[in-house]
Amino acid sequence: MTDDIRLCRTFQTAPAAVPKDDSAKYLVSALTAEGFQAPDWLVPDMEDGTAPNMKAEGLENTIENVPEHDFPGEIWPRVEWSYEDAEYREKGRAQIDRLVAEIGDEIDGVVVPKVGRLEDVRRAAEAVAEAEAEHGYDDGSIGLSIIVETGRARSDLREIAQFGEDSRLTGLVFGPVDYTAELGGRDLGDGRPRWDGLLEAMSNEASAAGLVSIGGPFDDLFKERAGLTYYNADEYADQVEHEARLGLDGSWSLYPKQTIQANTIHMPTPDELERDVSKIERFNEAKREGTGAVTLDGQMVDEATFKNFVNTVEQVCAIHEMRSGQTEEYYDDELLERTLELELSYE
Amino acid sequence: MTDDIRLCRTFQTAPAAVPKDDSAKYLVSALTAEGFQAPDWLVPDMEDGTAPNMKAEGLENTIENVPEHDFPGEIWPRVEWSYEDAEYREKGRAQIDRLVAEIGDEIDGVVVPKVGRLEDVRRAAEAVAEAEAEHGYDDGSIGLSIIVETGRARSDLREIAQFGEDSRLTGLVFGPVDYTAELGGRDLGDGRPRWDGLLEAMSNEASAAGLVSIGGPFDDLFKERAGLTYYNADEYADQVEHEARLGLDGSWSLYPKQTIQANTIHMPTPDELERDVSKIERFNEAKREGTGAVTLDGQMVDEATFKNFVNTVEQVCAIHEMRSGQTEEYYDDELLERTLELELSYE
Amino acid sequence: MTDDIRLCRTFQTAPAAVPKDDSAKYLVSALTAEGFQAPDWLVPDMEDGTAPNMKAEGLENTIENVPEHDFPGEIWPRVEWSYEDAEYREKGRAQIDRLVAEIGDEIDGVVVPKVGRLEDVRRAAEAVAEAEAEHGYDDGSIGLSIIVETGRARSDLREIAQFGEDSRLTGLVFGPVDYTAELGGRDLGDGRPRWDGLLEAMSNEASAAGLVSIGGPFDDLFKERAGLTYYNADEYADQVEHEARLGLDGSWSLYPKQTIQANTIHMPTPDELERDVSKIERFNEAKREGTGAVTLDGQMVDEATFKNFVNTVEQVCAIHEMRSGQTEEYYDDELLERTLELELSYE
């Protein structure tokens, strides 16, 4: 976490075209979502979420609908790609070119899936650079985020992230479904592995290189019990909380209810905020008295602990700047006011 | 997991010589095992499984007995080696030379333990290459698998696996007992650590480089309770299921009952197969109707999810090709037939 | 774990200056601790444990008090540093220079926090080398240990440890509080993440490079229940046991009671020692009969298993050599005698 927080609590993919009378239905629905249903990043999906024979229509839907709505967050279309298949890379290049040509001002970057080792990520970055140059955009104005979902990308993750230190690479997004298929992981009835080592490494490398890190989709949307089908809120929340603990910046949403949950979980809870604001207030008091480490509520607090409390406050300030409706709804007025007025510098 | 599955559900070590009247007893017993007791890979063990003063006899037992039996799987003798002791490397070189000279046609490769960093793995590969050339075998015809059981091999795992992309290196096998000793890990009464980070990395690097990955031995073979000694089936199954979830191709067996368990667990269960075959059938139907992602039994299914179902089916097909007796015994006829006839291409 | 064990069961930081009448109170208290309260490594802390306006006094306290006491373990002052702030590095350089100039004979090395990538660790090592040369000490006589607490240090951990193979770098110490702040990890009410991937990697890389590895501080010192405040012995023990299982050499202590616990947990328990001594005795017997692998108490035991039992015994011997009062207090005479007389060579 840095002082300049790039907010991405939610990375919501919406199929760019679906076989319905209005093929842009889900895309427009996401573009017009309000309150906690509006994702921080909206991803019009021309890849796996859209059927092979509707991808061209998905591209047109994206080009047509994105400019028509004043979406309050970032727009990151997902194109096709494959480290192991030149045909998919050609499709991706054409989609990137079209998107930059037509709506380069409206998008923050593109999401490229199924990248392989570092050289393939460089290749994807070059495809964006070419479109950018071709259509007269400043170098680096169109970002690149990648889905980490192959053994090769995981193997090169450190070098890929370091490439992001001074390039357009912006975000690392986990793709557990393809990843599990590549590794031959099994669901023995209790779901796929969580791939904890990968998540921890992704959080670390993103942090070391100043990138955004985002968890993977949760596809068990519904459960059935005793004849009733219901939305699986619990297990999704478990996953998002796990990602939040590990320092991922945000979570993937496939569905408006998931967006509400991920937006909320990636905000400090009122209890967490009260706890950390209170500790900052008391630690500031101790500092004025010249004390190094102090014990607050049984916890030994020093400069390092202090930074964790500051993170909580800065996250709330960043959300408040972008989406004040959410902070005002979620926290009571007095706590929010104390948060916004807090003295955060240590010395 | 790739389309060309190299079957190694079980990596069974058998001591090449034991202090009994018939010193080849366990080796012959493994060479003649039938049904689910026959391992996919049989490893005549001239290293830790055989006493120091019987290793020469173990080599002779291997040379004499392997050609006499028509073992249905692969044969991978384990020789001596040590990254930190030239004397053991000399012993290993001599054993490799003798094995290739005498039964080079009968073995698929050799297993080299206690390798260190990449350069030591290269050294082991060169020892095999020399024996191969000396005795007139084609380059690459004798494979190499290594036991990952030192801090150095774990540290260089990514580079070692990449070396395997275009070399005779075939398999990465975990050696938790030596590994725990090297790191100074402790058993505080509840067993050694599982080394989850290493297992996940091994599955990933093997997948990225197209290698086979195999879990480590489980040595708590028997338990005692209320005066009774019984085979510890439960804990071994727990370990093998954990390895299967993480995408390891197979598990190490020390004992015929373990071989039965590992062979079985690395086959999809009938429930798992029914679940995935049924989802492929229904997803194929949805594809014909031009749908990208669909919801099946509450799960959102797209191309990525589809690949996981295909893995289940391809594993059954691969086992059926090598060991049709096992698939015919484990699945009912109708399910096996649906499996073998399934349309697996996505587009 | 190597044959030459460098004992560091406990890495106790003591604030070098506190706002009390006797500002060296805690430092002197640690320097004079006895029995299980005496840490193996004592770390006079001029960094986060001492308030910004007292750091100069902390340095003087260290220079004055360390030579006055015959501390039985190692002395490793922690200085200031930051990979991202030259001002802190200048402070650190000045502190290192002063410490080496004044008490270079009394300290074993310095602890440098908040290092970044490999080049920053090299920079810290050079700062020590300069002070060493300036004040006439032999090259390498003053060691360096680092706190691993940034995304960059974790990212370069393998290369940093390899640098330690032939340099003054001696120890890798985890700093979870700063680390969690850097990654933006969250405490959702059940504590910070344990960062298991990092701990496992640290144990591995330290082992591969022959370094010492030490866990991070546990700051939830006290708990409250029903009006009572009590020392949180249970959770600290859980953390230290977890670190011991993973093969870390020692644990961080913030408090004398923690030192007692960590010193004790990093000794084999009497049950563990009895178990492993007994298995060595029986395995030695089997070796004399020419057996490779044998089954003892249901466990298959071979040369690799044997090494783990030897580790238990060697740790006790190393502690006995440094702190015979502790071994004599903790183990009964007969068990300790069997331990010290054991035949440990395998062949």
CSV table of N, CA and C in Angstrom, one decimal, chain A residues 236-279:
chain,number,residue,atom,x,y,z
A,236,TYR,N,-18.3,-16.6,-0.8
A,236,TYR,CA,-17.6,-15.5,-1.5
A,236,TYR,C,-17.0,-14.5,-0.5
A,237,ALA,N,-17.7,-14.2,0.6
A,237,ALA,CA,-17.2,-13.3,1.6
A,237,ALA,C,-15.9,-13.9,2.2
A,238,ASP,N,-15.9,-15.3,2.4
A,238,ASP,CA,-14.7,-15.9,3.0
A,238,ASP,C,-13.5,-15.7,2.1
A,239,GLN,N,-13.7,-15.8,0.8
A,239,GLN,CA,-12.6,-15.7,-0.2
A,239,GLN,C,-12.1,-14.2,-0.2
A,240,VAL,N,-13.1,-13.3,-0.2
A,240,VAL,CA,-12.7,-11.9,-0.3
A,240,VAL,C,-12.0,-11.5,1.0
A,241,GLU,N,-12.5,-11.9,2.1
A,241,GLU,CA,-11.8,-11.6,3.4
A,241,GLU,C,-10.4,-12.1,3.4
A,242,HIS,N,-10.2,-13.4,2.9
A,242,HIS,CA,-8.9,-14.0,2.8
A,242,HIS,C,-8.0,-13.1,1.9
A,243,GLU,N,-8.5,-12.6,0.8
A,243,GLU,CA,-7.7,-11.8,-0.1
A,243,GLU,C,-7.3,-10.4,0.6
A,244,ALA,N,-8.3,-9.9,1.3
A,244,ALA,CA,-8.1,-8.6,2.0
A,244,ALA,C,-7.0,-8.8,3.1
A,245,ARG,N,-7.0,-9.9,3.9
A,245,ARG,CA,-6.0,-10.1,4.9
A,245,ARG,C,-4.6,-10.1,4.3
A,246,LEU,N,-4.5,-10.8,3.1
A,246,LEU,CA,-3.2,-10.9,2.5
A,246,LEU,C,-2.7,-9.6,1.8
A,247,GLY,N,-3.5,-8.6,1.8
A,247,GLY,CA,-3.1,-7.3,1.2
A,247,GLY,C,-3.4,-7.2,-0.3
A,248,LEU,N,-4.2,-8.1,-0.8
A,248,LEU,CA,-4.6,-7.8,-2.2
A,248,LEU,C,-5.5,-6.5,-2.2
A,249,ASP,N,-5.4,-5.8,-3.3
A,249,ASP,CA,-6.1,-4.5,-3.3
A,249,ASP,C,-7.6,-4.7,-3.6
A,250,GLY,N,-8.0,-5.8,-4.3
A,250,GLY,CA,-9.4,-5.9,-4.6
A,250,GLY,C,-9.7,-7.4,-5.0
A,251,SER,N,-10.9,-7.6,-5.3
A,251,SER,CA,-11.4,-8.9,-5.6
A,251,SER,C,-12.2,-8.9,-6.9
A,252,TRP,N,-12.3,-10.0,-7.6
A,252,TRP,CA,-13.0,-10.2,-8.8
A,252,TRP,C,-14.5,-10.4,-8.5
A,253,SER,N,-15.3,-9.7,-9.3
A,253,SER,CA,-16.7,-9.9,-9.1
A,253,SER,C,-17.3,-10.4,-10.5
A,254,LEU,N,-18.2,-11.4,-10.4
A,254,LEU,CA,-18.9,-11.9,-11.6
A,254,LEU,C,-20.3,-11.4,-11.6
A,255,TYR,N,-20.8,-10.7,-10.6
A,255,TYR,CA,-22.2,-10.6,-10.4
A,255,TYR,C,-22.5,-9.4,-9.4
A,256,PRO,N,-23.5,-8.6,-9.7
A,256,PRO,CA,-23.8,-7.4,-8.9
A,256,PRO,C,-23.7,-7.6,-7.4
A,257,LYS,N,-24.3,-8.8,-6.9
A,257,LYS,CA,-24.2,-9.0,-5.4
A,257,LYS,C,-22.8,-9.2,-4.9
A,258,GLN,N,-22.0,-9.8,-5.8
A,258,GLN,CA,-20.6,-10.0,-5.4
A,258,GLN,C,-19.9,-8.6,-5.3
A,259,THR,N,-20.3,-7.7,-6.2
A,259,THR,CA,-19.7,-6.4,-6.2
A,259,THR,C,-20.0,-5.6,-4.9
A,260,ILE,N,-21.2,-5.7,-4.5
A,260,ILE,CA,-21.6,-5.1,-3.2
A,260,ILE,C,-20.7,-5.7,-2.1
A,261,GLN,N,-20.5,-7.0,-2.1
A,261,GLN,CA,-19.7,-7.6,-1.0
A,261,GLN,C,-18.3,-7.2,-1.1
A,262,ALA,N,-17.7,-7.3,-2.3
A,262,ALA,CA,-16.2,-7.0,-2.4
A,262,ALA,C,-16.0,-5.5,-2.1
A,263,ASN,N,-16.8,-4.6,-2.6
A,263,ASN,CA,-16.7,-3.2,-2.3
A,263,ASN,C,-16.7,-3.0,-0.7
A,264,THR,N,-17.6,-3.7,-0.1
A,264,THR,CA,-17.7,-3.5,1.4
A,264,THR,C,-16.6,-4.1,2.1
A,265,ILE,N,-16.2,-5.3,1.8
A,265,ILE,CA,-15.1,-6.0,2.5
A,265,ILE,C,-13.8,-5.3,2.4
A,266,HIS,N,-13.6,-4.7,1.2
A,266,HIS,CA,-12.3,-4.0,1.0
A,266,HIS,C,-12.4,-2.5,1.6
A,267,MET,N,-13.4,-2.2,2.3
A,267,MET,CA,-13.4,-1.0,3.2
A,267,MET,C,-13.2,-1.5,4.6
A,268,PRO,N,-12.4,-0.8,5.4
A,268,PRO,CA,-12.3,-1.2,6.8
A,268,PRO,C,-13.7,-1.3,7.4
A,269,THR,N,-13.9,-2.3,8.2
A,269,THR,CA,-15.2,-2.3,8.9
A,269,THR,C,-15.3,-1.2,9.9
A,270,PRO,N,-16.5,-0.7,10.3
A,270,PRO,CA,-16.6,0.3,11.4
A,270,PRO,C,-15.8,0.0,12.6
A,271,ASP,N,-15.8,-1.3,13.0
A,271,ASP,CA,-15.1,-1.7,14.2
A,271,ASP,C,-13.6,-1.5,14.0
A,272,GLU,N,-13.1,-2.0,12.9
A,272,GLU,CA,-11.7,-1.9,12.5
A,272,GLU,C,-11.3,-0.4,12.5
A,273,LEU,N,-12.1,0.4,11.9
A,273,LEU,CA,-11.8,1.8,11.8
A,273,LEU,C,-11.7,2.5,13.2
A,274,GLU,N,-12.7,2.2,14.0
A,274,GLU,CA,-12.8,2.8,15.3
A,274,GLU,C,-11.5,2.3,16.1
A,275,ARG,N,-11.2,1.0,16.0
A,275,ARG,CA,-10.0,0.5,16.7
A,275,ARG,C,-8.8,1.2,16.3
A,276,ASP,N,-8.6,1.4,15.0
A,276,ASP,CA,-7.3,1.9,14.5
A,276,ASP,C,-7.2,3.5,14.7
A,277,VAL,N,-8.3,4.1,14.5
A,277,VAL,CA,-8.4,5.6,14.7
A,277,VAL,C,-8.1,5.9,16.2
A,278,SER,N,-8.7,5.1,17.0
A,278,SER,CA,-8.5,5.3,18.5
A,278,SER,C,-7.0,5.0,18.9
A,279,LYS,N,-6.4,4.0,18.3
A,279,LYS,CA,-5.0,3.7,18.6
A,279,LYS,C,-4.1,4.8,18.1
